[in-house]
Amino acid sequence: MEASITLKKVGKLVDKKTILASLTFGIEKGSLVAIIGDNEAGKSMLLKVISGVEYQEYGQVFINGLDSKKRRSESMLSIGFVPHELDLDPWLTLEENIRFIGMLYGVNTEMLNTRMIQLSRELHITTHLKKMVKDISPGNIKKGMIIRALIHDPDIVILDDPTAFMDAESYRHTWDLLLNYRREKTVVYVSQSLQEVEEAHDRILVLEDGKITLDGSLDRILGSTFEYHQFQIEFESLSDELFDKLSKLPKVKNASRIGQSIHFYGRQRSVFFEVLNAAASTVMKDIRVQKLGLQDLMDAKYAKDGIH
Amino acid sequence: MAFMTLLPTLLHITITMVMKNIFIYSLDEIQYEIWVFPGIVILISILSTYSVIYRDLFNLRIHKKAFIPITLAPYSKPYLVIAILISAIIESLLYGSIAMIILSFFLPQALHWSAYAFIPIYSFIFLLLFGNLVLTFSILVERISSFLFLTIILFFFIIFGTGIIVEFEFYPKLLGMILSYNPFSMVLSELRGFLFFDQINLIFIAVPILVALGWTWFNGYILKRKLKQ
């Protein structure tokens, strides 16, 4: 597959502090890439560097094969960027905000009108187009920002928290629109919602202290990191002896006790049956098995230290 | 609309009607009301240029509204600076022209028709310089309080340091000489020379234009540096 975005040893410093550290990776055309990480991991800065909002101090960014520094004007035509903060001009209407950027990108009036109406219908904000931005709710402003980023029909759409401030319905409309572009446009986004990332991605990049620590699909990331399941068994009465006995079983990891329940991790589901066998003589009230998700991955203990 | 009609009247009442009782005639024996006329027109255009650049650049930039998407459009930074500057000047010249018509009713004698054509032309050159000055502040300053502080100093300089309402001959000799050779003063001095004495000094036109062009490029450069783009 052809690369849409390529980063070569990209480094970014802010006040002499390294925000992005020698990042090298490519993003395939038409893929949906989610970037996650802790606060200050460098996610937003990475989006800013890719979209040309701020240049990197080191390395090169290529957009559709063009060096984004040396051939900025051409590469910028391929990008639509939605920042995290609500940045429409509050003293213009939503339509004026979108129209102005469309005209800056040289979109002709007919095309501009068609796209604006089509996108606003898909995002259900047609009735807000004539309103001043200061009178529109933050969720609808964010949708307006998405239309503004798409108005010149870019190949690459970069979104920093695309569904921030949105209610459930707006969230669904927004993802319906973005998922329609799958395979057609490259979509790169940052989200704080791990559930959102789990639902919408071809690939996930996990950023930590400016470096990519994990890269791949959800299954691949979880599989390569830990194929663990989380187990919970609630007993009618969990004695100390039983807890010690169960926690010392060879395949039981990180056992902990909460009231009359034992929580533990195991690599295979079979460990669960071994625990059940060992505790067969004790009355059980409830059992639960859960495969680990991104939330567990991002939990500092497991992300940094793993399960011991 | 209120700005366009009330401001010229207000400036006529507060500046021209007061100062004409002090100066009566310029040192070249021109009636003060006529002498100050081009200066007042330029002053009105300046107020408009200032507010447009404040709105389009400083306000949007520091409040992070719409400015970054504008900078991502496929244009160079000098091009962007020129676009902001020229759009501000065009809007201001419109205000200035309307002000010129309103103020002409207060003149004791009508000016030659060419004055009404050349005042906007010289205003354009003056506004190129002034617009660049406000652009530099708008790019470099990060706080509204600092910007307001600089604005007050700027207007003191424009009103008293460029010969808009007072001739430099009334200042201490050295100070007057220094002020008369700043590019802003050159434009006004040349405009009055043309209007009242039919004199044209091409150096006094060329220098402000060259300074303005260099300043525009410089503003493009510092905008690029500031945005790290």
mmCIF file of N, CA, C and O in Angstrom, chain A residues 201-276:
data_model
loop_
_atom_site.group_PDB
_atom_site.id
_atom_site.type_symbol
_atom_site.label_atom_id
_atom_site.label_comp_id
_atom_site.label_asym_id
_atom_site.label_seq_id
_atom_site.Cartn_x
_atom_site.Cartn_y
_atom_site.Cartn_z
ATOM 1 N N HIS A 201 -10.961 2.020 14.284
ATOM 2 C CA HIS A 201 -9.541 2.089 13.948
ATOM 3 C C HIS A 201 -9.175 0.961 12.981
ATOM 4 O O HIS A 201 -9.824 -0.084 12.955
ATOM 5 N N ASP A 202 -8.170 1.226 12.156
ATOM 6 C CA ASP A 202 -7.491 0.144 11.452
ATOM 7 C C ASP A 202 -6.186 -0.134 12.180
ATOM 8 O O ASP A 202 -5.642 -1.220 12.117
ATOM 9 N N ARG A 203 -5.715 0.918 12.831
ATOM 10 C CA ARG A 203 -4.409 0.832 13.473
ATOM 11 C C ARG A 203 -4.396 1.805 14.648
ATOM 12 O O ARG A 203 -4.998 2.878 14.581
ATOM 13 N N ILE A 204 -3.719 1.407 15.703
ATOM 14 C CA ILE A 204 -3.605 2.272 16.886
ATOM 15 C C ILE A 204 -2.123 2.537 17.151
ATOM 16 O O ILE A 204 -1.307 1.617 17.114
ATOM 17 N N LEU A 205 -1.810 3.804 17.396
ATOM 18 C CA LEU A 205 -0.451 4.150 17.819
ATOM 19 C C LEU A 205 -0.523 4.564 19.278
ATOM 20 O O LEU A 205 -1.316 5.440 19.626
ATOM 21 N N VAL A 206 0.268 3.936 20.116
ATOM 22 C CA VAL A 206 0.305 4.326 21.537
ATOM 23 C C VAL A 206 1.569 5.152 21.742
ATOM 24 O O VAL A 206 2.681 4.685 21.492
ATOM 25 N N LEU A 207 1.347 6.392 22.166
ATOM 26 C CA LEU A 207 2.455 7.327 22.330
ATOM 27 C C LEU A 207 2.772 7.478 23.812
ATOM 28 O O LEU A 207 1.868 7.623 24.633
ATOM 29 N N GLU A 208 4.043 7.439 24.127
ATOM 30 C CA GLU A 208 4.452 7.606 25.528
ATOM 31 C C GLU A 208 5.733 8.429 25.548
ATOM 32 O O GLU A 208 6.731 8.039 24.930
ATOM 33 N N ASP A 209 5.694 9.557 26.216
ATOM 34 C CA ASP A 209 6.850 10.459 26.287
ATOM 35 C C ASP A 209 7.447 10.740 24.911
ATOM 36 O O ASP A 209 8.671 10.722 24.725
ATOM 37 N N GLY A 210 6.587 10.998 23.957
ATOM 38 C CA GLY A 210 7.047 11.376 22.621
ATOM 39 C C GLY A 210 7.535 10.233 21.758
ATOM 40 O O GLY A 210 8.065 10.462 20.672
ATOM 41 N N LYS A 211 7.373 9.004 22.255
ATOM 42 C CA LYS A 211 7.813 7.854 21.454
ATOM 43 C C LYS A 211 6.631 6.911 21.237
ATOM 44 O O LYS A 211 5.762 6.810 22.100
ATOM 45 N N ILE A 212 6.660 6.220 20.116
ATOM 46 C CA ILE A 212 5.606 5.227 19.874
ATOM 47 C C ILE A 212 6.025 3.929 20.548
ATOM 48 O O ILE A 212 7.052 3.337 20.203
ATOM 49 N N THR A 213 5.233 3.541 21.543
ATOM 50 C CA THR A 213 5.592 2.331 22.281
ATOM 51 C C THR A 213 4.859 1.109 21.741
ATOM 52 O O THR A 213 5.342 -0.007 21.888
ATOM 53 N N LEU A 214 3.696 1.342 21.151
ATOM 54 C CA LEU A 214 2.940 0.227 20.576
ATOM 55 C C LEU A 214 2.311 0.678 19.273
ATOM 56 O O LEU A 214 1.914 1.835 19.140
ATOM 57 N N ASP A 215 2.209 -0.228 18.321
ATOM 58 C CA ASP A 215 1.714 0.144 16.999
ATOM 59 C C ASP A 215 1.051 -1.084 16.373
ATOM 60 O O ASP A 215 1.666 -2.137 16.264
ATOM 61 N N GLY A 216 -0.197 -0.958 16.004
ATOM 62 C CA GLY A 216 -0.874 -2.080 15.344
ATOM 63 C C GLY A 216 -2.365 -2.040 15.599
ATOM 64 O O GLY A 216 -2.890 -1.064 16.137
ATOM 65 N N SER A 217 -3.046 -3.103 15.208
ATOM 66 C CA SER A 217 -4.486 -3.176 15.487
ATOM 67 C C SER A 217 -4.680 -3.494 16.966
ATOM 68 O O SER A 217 -3.736 -3.878 17.657
ATOM 69 N N LEU A 218 -5.891 -3.340 17.440
ATOM 70 C CA LEU A 218 -6.171 -3.571 18.860
ATOM 71 C C LEU A 218 -5.771 -4.984 19.262
ATOM 72 O O LEU A 218 -5.074 -5.182 20.260
ATOM 73 N N ASP A 219 -6.191 -5.962 18.459
ATOM 74 C CA ASP A 219 -5.889 -7.357 18.793
ATOM 75 C C ASP A 219 -4.390 -7.591 18.834
ATOM 76 O O ASP A 219 -3.881 -8.276 19.713
ATOM 77 N N ARG A 220 -3.711 -6.987 17.864
ATOM 78 C CA ARG A 220 -2.270 -7.198 17.783
ATOM 79 C C ARG A 220 -1.564 -6.549 18.985
ATOM 80 O O ARG A 220 -0.672 -7.144 19.580
ATOM 81 N N ILE A 221 -2.013 -5.345 19.310
ATOM 82 C CA ILE A 221 -1.387 -4.642 20.436
ATOM 83 C C ILE A 221 -1.615 -5.416 21.732
ATOM 84 O O ILE A 221 -0.691 -5.673 22.495
ATOM 85 N N LEU A 222 -2.869 -5.805 21.941
ATOM 86 C CA LEU A 222 -3.174 -6.521 23.185
ATOM 87 C C LEU A 222 -2.504 -7.880 23.178
ATOM 88 O O LEU A 222 -1.971 -8.331 24.194
ATOM 89 N N GLY A 223 -2.498 -8.509 22.022
ATOM 90 C CA GLY A 223 -1.895 -9.837 21.915
ATOM 91 C C GLY A 223 -0.410 -9.798 22.158
ATOM 92 O O GLY A 223 0.142 -10.620 22.899
ATOM 93 N N SER A 224 0.255 -8.797 21.566
ATOM 94 C CA SER A 224 1.706 -8.735 21.708
ATOM 95 C C SER A 224 2.101 -8.269 23.098
ATOM 96 O O SER A 224 3.199 -8.551 23.554
ATOM 97 N N THR A 225 1.228 -7.530 23.724
ATOM 98 C CA THR A 225 1.586 -7.000 25.034
ATOM 99 C C THR A 225 1.249 -8.012 26.118
ATOM 100 O O THR A 225 2.080 -8.419 26.897
ATOM 101 N N PHE A 226 0.017 -8.384 26.182
ATOM 102 C CA PHE A 226 -0.365 -9.416 27.143
ATOM 103 C C PHE A 226 -1.691 -10.031 26.703
ATOM 104 O O PHE A 226 -2.661 -9.337 26.481
ATOM 105 N N GLU A 227 -1.653 -11.312 26.555
ATOM 106 C CA GLU A 227 -2.892 -11.991 26.143
ATOM 107 C C GLU A 227 -3.688 -12.337 27.390
ATOM 108 O O GLU A 227 -4.187 -13.442 27.528
ATOM 109 N N TYR A 228 -3.733 -11.412 28.292
ATOM 110 C CA TYR A 228 -4.343 -11.719 29.573
ATOM 111 C C TYR A 228 -5.846 -11.530 29.580
ATOM 112 O O TYR A 228 -6.389 -10.726 28.831
ATOM 113 N N HIS A 229 -6.456 -12.299 30.442
ATOM 114 C CA HIS A 229 -7.863 -12.094 30.768
ATOM 115 C C HIS A 229 -7.929 -11.703 32.239
ATOM 116 O O HIS A 229 -7.046 -12.038 33.022
ATOM 117 N N GLN A 230 -8.961 -10.977 32.551
ATOM 118 C CA GLN A 230 -9.145 -10.614 33.949
ATOM 119 C C GLN A 230 -10.285 -11.481 34.503
ATOM 120 O O GLN A 230 -11.329 -11.603 33.853
ATOM 121 N N PHE A 231 -10.052 -12.062 35.649
ATOM 122 C CA PHE A 231 -11.054 -12.950 36.256
ATOM 123 C C PHE A 231 -11.480 -12.403 37.606
ATOM 124 O O PHE A 231 -10.688 -11.767 38.312
ATOM 125 N N GLN A 232 -12.707 -12.693 37.933
ATOM 126 C CA GLN A 232 -13.202 -12.296 39.257
ATOM 127 C C GLN A 232 -14.145 -13.394 39.748
ATOM 128 O O GLN A 232 -15.039 -13.833 39.006
ATOM 129 N N ILE A 233 -13.911 -13.867 40.959
ATOM 130 C CA ILE A 233 -14.815 -14.868 41.557
ATOM 131 C C ILE A 233 -15.244 -14.347 42.923
ATOM 132 O O ILE A 233 -14.392 -13.984 43.750
ATOM 133 N N GLU A 234 -16.531 -14.290 43.125
ATOM 134 C CA GLU A 234 -17.038 -13.847 44.422
ATOM 135 C C GLU A 234 -17.514 -15.078 45.202
ATOM 136 O O GLU A 234 -18.311 -15.880 44.674
ATOM 137 N N PHE A 235 -16.995 -15.260 46.409
ATOM 138 C CA PHE A 235 -17.365 -16.401 47.254
ATOM 139 C C PHE A 235 -18.354 -15.948 48.326
ATOM 140 O O PHE A 235 -18.437 -14.771 48.652
ATOM 141 N N GLU A 236 -19.037 -16.942 48.853
ATOM 142 C CA GLU A 236 -19.907 -16.602 50.004
ATOM 143 C C GLU A 236 -19.031 -16.199 51.166
ATOM 144 O O GLU A 236 -19.326 -15.257 51.889
ATOM 145 N N SER A 237 -17.918 -16.920 51.299
ATOM 146 C CA SER A 237 -16.958 -16.561 52.341
ATOM 147 C C SER A 237 -15.565 -16.956 51.844
ATOM 148 O O SER A 237 -15.294 -18.130 51.601
ATOM 149 N N LEU A 238 -14.706 -15.951 51.676
ATOM 150 C CA LEU A 238 -13.353 -16.215 51.173
ATOM 151 C C LEU A 238 -12.369 -16.153 52.344
ATOM 152 O O LEU A 238 -12.092 -15.078 52.899
ATOM 153 N N SER A 239 -11.865 -17.335 52.734
ATOM 154 C CA SER A 239 -10.921 -17.366 53.863
ATOM 155 C C SER A 239 -9.526 -16.976 53.382
ATOM 156 O O SER A 239 -9.226 -17.032 52.186
ATOM 157 N N ASP A 240 -8.674 -16.601 54.356
ATOM 158 C CA ASP A 240 -7.294 -16.234 54.012
ATOM 159 C C ASP A 240 -6.560 -17.419 53.398
ATOM 160 O O ASP A 240 -5.770 -17.248 52.472
ATOM 161 N N GLU A 241 -6.840 -18.609 53.953
ATOM 162 C CA GLU A 241 -6.163 -19.801 53.442
ATOM 163 C C GLU A 241 -6.519 -20.042 51.969
ATOM 164 O O GLU A 241 -5.654 -20.347 51.146
ATOM 165 N N LEU A 242 -7.819 -19.902 51.673
ATOM 166 C CA LEU A 242 -8.249 -20.141 50.292
ATOM 167 C C LEU A 242 -7.640 -19.099 49.343
ATOM 168 O O LEU A 242 -7.170 -19.426 48.246
ATOM 169 N N PHE A 243 -7.633 -17.835 49.805
ATOM 170 C CA PHE A 243 -7.060 -16.776 48.966
ATOM 171 C C PHE A 243 -5.581 -17.071 48.680
ATOM 172 O O PHE A 243 -5.119 -16.977 47.538
ATOM 173 N N ASP A 244 -4.841 -17.472 49.755
ATOM 174 C CA ASP A 244 -3.411 -17.800 49.574
ATOM 175 C C ASP A 244 -3.246 -18.968 48.604
ATOM 176 O O ASP A 244 -2.375 -18.937 47.729
ATOM 177 N N LYS A 245 -4.104 -19.978 48.792
ATOM 178 C CA LYS A 245 -4.007 -21.168 47.950
ATOM 179 C C LYS A 245 -4.239 -20.817 46.471
ATOM 180 O O LYS A 245 -3.467 -21.222 45.597
ATOM 181 N N LEU A 246 -5.282 -20.008 46.243
ATOM 182 C CA LEU A 246 -5.608 -19.657 44.849
ATOM 183 C C LEU A 246 -4.557 -18.735 44.242
ATOM 184 O O LEU A 246 -4.165 -18.897 43.084
ATOM 185 N N SER A 247 -4.100 -17.781 45.035
ATOM 186 C CA SER A 247 -3.146 -16.803 44.478
ATOM 187 C C SER A 247 -1.783 -17.434 44.191
ATOM 188 O O SER A 247 -1.002 -16.877 43.430
ATOM 189 N N LYS A 248 -1.536 -18.619 44.851
ATOM 190 C CA LYS A 248 -0.235 -19.265 44.601
ATOM 191 C C LYS A 248 -0.282 -20.290 43.475
ATOM 192 O O LYS A 248 0.734 -20.918 43.165
ATOM 193 N N LEU A 249 -1.448 -20.430 42.860
ATOM 194 C CA LEU A 249 -1.517 -21.332 41.698
ATOM 195 C C LEU A 249 -0.584 -20.777 40.611
ATOM 196 O O LEU A 249 -0.506 -19.556 40.403
ATOM 197 N N PRO A 250 0.137 -21.662 39.913
ATOM 198 C CA PRO A 250 1.218 -21.212 39.009
ATOM 199 C C PRO A 250 0.799 -20.193 37.937
ATOM 200 O O PRO A 250 1.542 -19.288 37.625
ATOM 201 N N LYS A 251 -0.393 -20.356 37.386
ATOM 202 C CA LYS A 251 -0.742 -19.475 36.259
ATOM 203 C C LYS A 251 -1.540 -18.233 36.688
ATOM 204 O O LYS A 251 -1.939 -17.436 35.834
ATOM 205 N N VAL A 252 -1.781 -18.107 37.986
ATOM 206 C CA VAL A 252 -2.542 -16.947 38.472
ATOM 207 C C VAL A 252 -1.585 -15.771 38.659
ATOM 208 O O VAL A 252 -0.550 -15.904 39.300
ATOM 209 N N LYS A 253 -1.939 -14.625 38.053
ATOM 210 C CA LYS A 253 -1.079 -13.449 38.130
ATOM 211 C C LYS A 253 -1.801 -12.308 38.848
ATOM 212 O O LYS A 253 -3.002 -12.110 38.654
ATOM 213 N N ASN A 254 -1.030 -11.588 39.637
ATOM 214 C CA ASN A 254 -1.517 -10.350 40.286
ATOM 215 C C ASN A 254 -2.854 -10.539 41.005
ATOM 216 O O ASN A 254 -3.777 -9.765 40.804
ATOM 217 N N ALA A 255 -2.934 -11.550 41.828
ATOM 218 C CA ALA A 255 -4.184 -11.789 42.560
ATOM 219 C C ALA A 255 -4.374 -10.703 43.608
ATOM 220 O O ALA A 255 -3.422 -10.252 44.239
ATOM 221 N N SER A 256 -5.608 -10.264 43.726
ATOM 222 C CA SER A 256 -5.907 -9.287 44.788
ATOM 223 C C SER A 256 -7.265 -9.635 45.380
ATOM 224 O O SER A 256 -8.080 -10.314 44.753
ATOM 225 N N ARG A 257 -7.475 -9.119 46.574
ATOM 226 C CA ARG A 257 -8.704 -9.481 47.268
ATOM 227 C C ARG A 257 -9.512 -8.217 47.542
ATOM 228 O O ARG A 257 -8.980 -7.219 48.030
ATOM 229 N N ILE A 258 -10.788 -8.262 47.203
ATOM 230 C CA ILE A 258 -11.694 -7.163 47.558
ATOM 231 C C ILE A 258 -12.901 -7.806 48.234
ATOM 232 O O ILE A 258 -13.693 -8.491 47.583
ATOM 233 N N GLY A 259 -13.019 -7.649 49.542
ATOM 234 C CA GLY A 259 -14.113 -8.272 50.302
ATOM 235 C C GLY A 259 -14.053 -9.776 50.175
ATOM 236 O O GLY A 259 -13.019 -10.389 50.458
ATOM 237 N N GLN A 260 -15.127 -10.366 49.670
ATOM 238 C CA GLN A 260 -15.182 -11.822 49.532
ATOM 239 C C GLN A 260 -14.848 -12.250 48.101
ATOM 240 O O GLN A 260 -15.126 -13.381 47.705
ATOM 241 N N SER A 261 -14.258 -11.317 47.314
ATOM 242 C CA SER A 261 -13.936 -11.627 45.915
ATOM 243 C C SER A 261 -12.432 -11.698 45.700
ATOM 244 O O SER A 261 -11.668 -10.982 46.343
ATOM 245 N N ILE A 262 -12.061 -12.557 44.792
ATOM 246 C CA ILE A 262 -10.661 -12.598 44.356
ATOM 247 C C ILE A 262 -10.606 -12.141 42.892
ATOM 248 O O ILE A 262 -11.429 -12.543 42.077
ATOM 249 N N HIS A 263 -9.656 -11.228 42.620
ATOM 250 C CA HIS A 263 -9.421 -10.759 41.243
ATOM 251 C C HIS A 263 -8.066 -11.283 40.838
ATOM 252 O O HIS A 263 -7.126 -11.225 41.631
ATOM 253 N N PHE A 264 -7.940 -11.740 39.643
ATOM 254 C CA PHE A 264 -6.620 -12.138 39.168
ATOM 255 C C PHE A 264 -6.575 -12.125 37.640
ATOM 256 O O PHE A 264 -7.601 -12.001 36.970
ATOM 257 N N TYR A 265 -5.364 -12.195 37.114
ATOM 258 C CA TYR A 265 -5.153 -12.214 35.679
ATOM 259 C C TYR A 265 -4.583 -13.555 35.271
ATOM 260 O O TYR A 265 -3.867 -14.194 36.050
ATOM 261 N N GLY A 266 -4.881 -13.959 34.063
ATOM 262 C CA GLY A 266 -4.330 -15.217 33.560
ATOM 263 C C GLY A 266 -4.161 -15.128 32.061
ATOM 264 O O GLY A 266 -4.921 -14.427 31.383
ATOM 265 N N ARG A 267 -3.145 -15.830 31.553
ATOM 266 C CA ARG A 267 -2.865 -15.711 30.127
ATOM 267 C C ARG A 267 -3.893 -16.490 29.288
ATOM 268 O O ARG A 267 -4.320 -16.028 28.250
ATOM 269 N N GLN A 268 -4.269 -17.673 29.776
ATOM 270 C CA GLN A 268 -5.283 -18.442 29.055
ATOM 271 C C GLN A 268 -6.535 -18.588 29.915
ATOM 272 O O GLN A 268 -6.469 -18.492 31.142
ATOM 273 N N ARG A 269 -7.617 -18.840 29.228
ATOM 274 C CA ARG A 269 -8.862 -19.017 29.958
ATOM 275 C C ARG A 269 -8.822 -20.271 30.846
ATOM 276 O O ARG A 269 -9.530 -20.369 31.829
ATOM 277 N N SER A 270 -7.942 -21.231 30.480
ATOM 278 C CA SER A 270 -7.884 -22.493 31.219
ATOM 279 C C SER A 270 -7.530 -22.284 32.690
ATOM 280 O O SER A 270 -7.929 -23.064 33.556
ATOM 281 N N VAL A 271 -6.802 -21.194 32.954
ATOM 282 C CA VAL A 271 -6.421 -20.929 34.339
ATOM 283 C C VAL A 271 -7.667 -20.772 35.219
ATOM 284 O O VAL A 271 -7.679 -21.119 36.402
ATOM 285 N N PHE A 272 -8.708 -20.293 34.592
ATOM 286 C CA PHE A 272 -9.943 -20.065 35.325
ATOM 287 C C PHE A 272 -10.502 -21.390 35.866
ATOM 288 O O PHE A 272 -10.948 -21.486 37.005
ATOM 289 N N PHE A 273 -10.402 -22.425 35.016
ATOM 290 C CA PHE A 273 -10.928 -23.725 35.443
ATOM 291 C C PHE A 273 -10.057 -24.349 36.534
ATOM 292 O O PHE A 273 -10.557 -25.029 37.427
ATOM 293 N N GLU A 274 -8.764 -24.063 36.457
ATOM 294 C CA GLU A 274 -7.876 -24.563 37.515
ATOM 295 C C GLU A 274 -8.241 -23.927 38.857
ATOM 296 O O GLU A 274 -8.247 -24.580 39.904
ATOM 297 N N VAL A 275 -8.557 -22.645 38.814
ATOM 298 C CA VAL A 275 -8.954 -21.943 40.051
ATOM 299 C C VAL A 275 -10.296 -22.491 40.541
ATOM 300 O O VAL A 275 -10.481 -22.742 41.738
ATOM 301 N N LEU A 276 -11.196 -22.677 39.596
ATOM 302 C CA LEU A 276 -12.512 -23.212 39.985
ATOM 303 C C LEU A 276 -12.365 -24.593 40.627
ATOM 304 O O LEU A 276 -13.014 -24.889 41.636
#
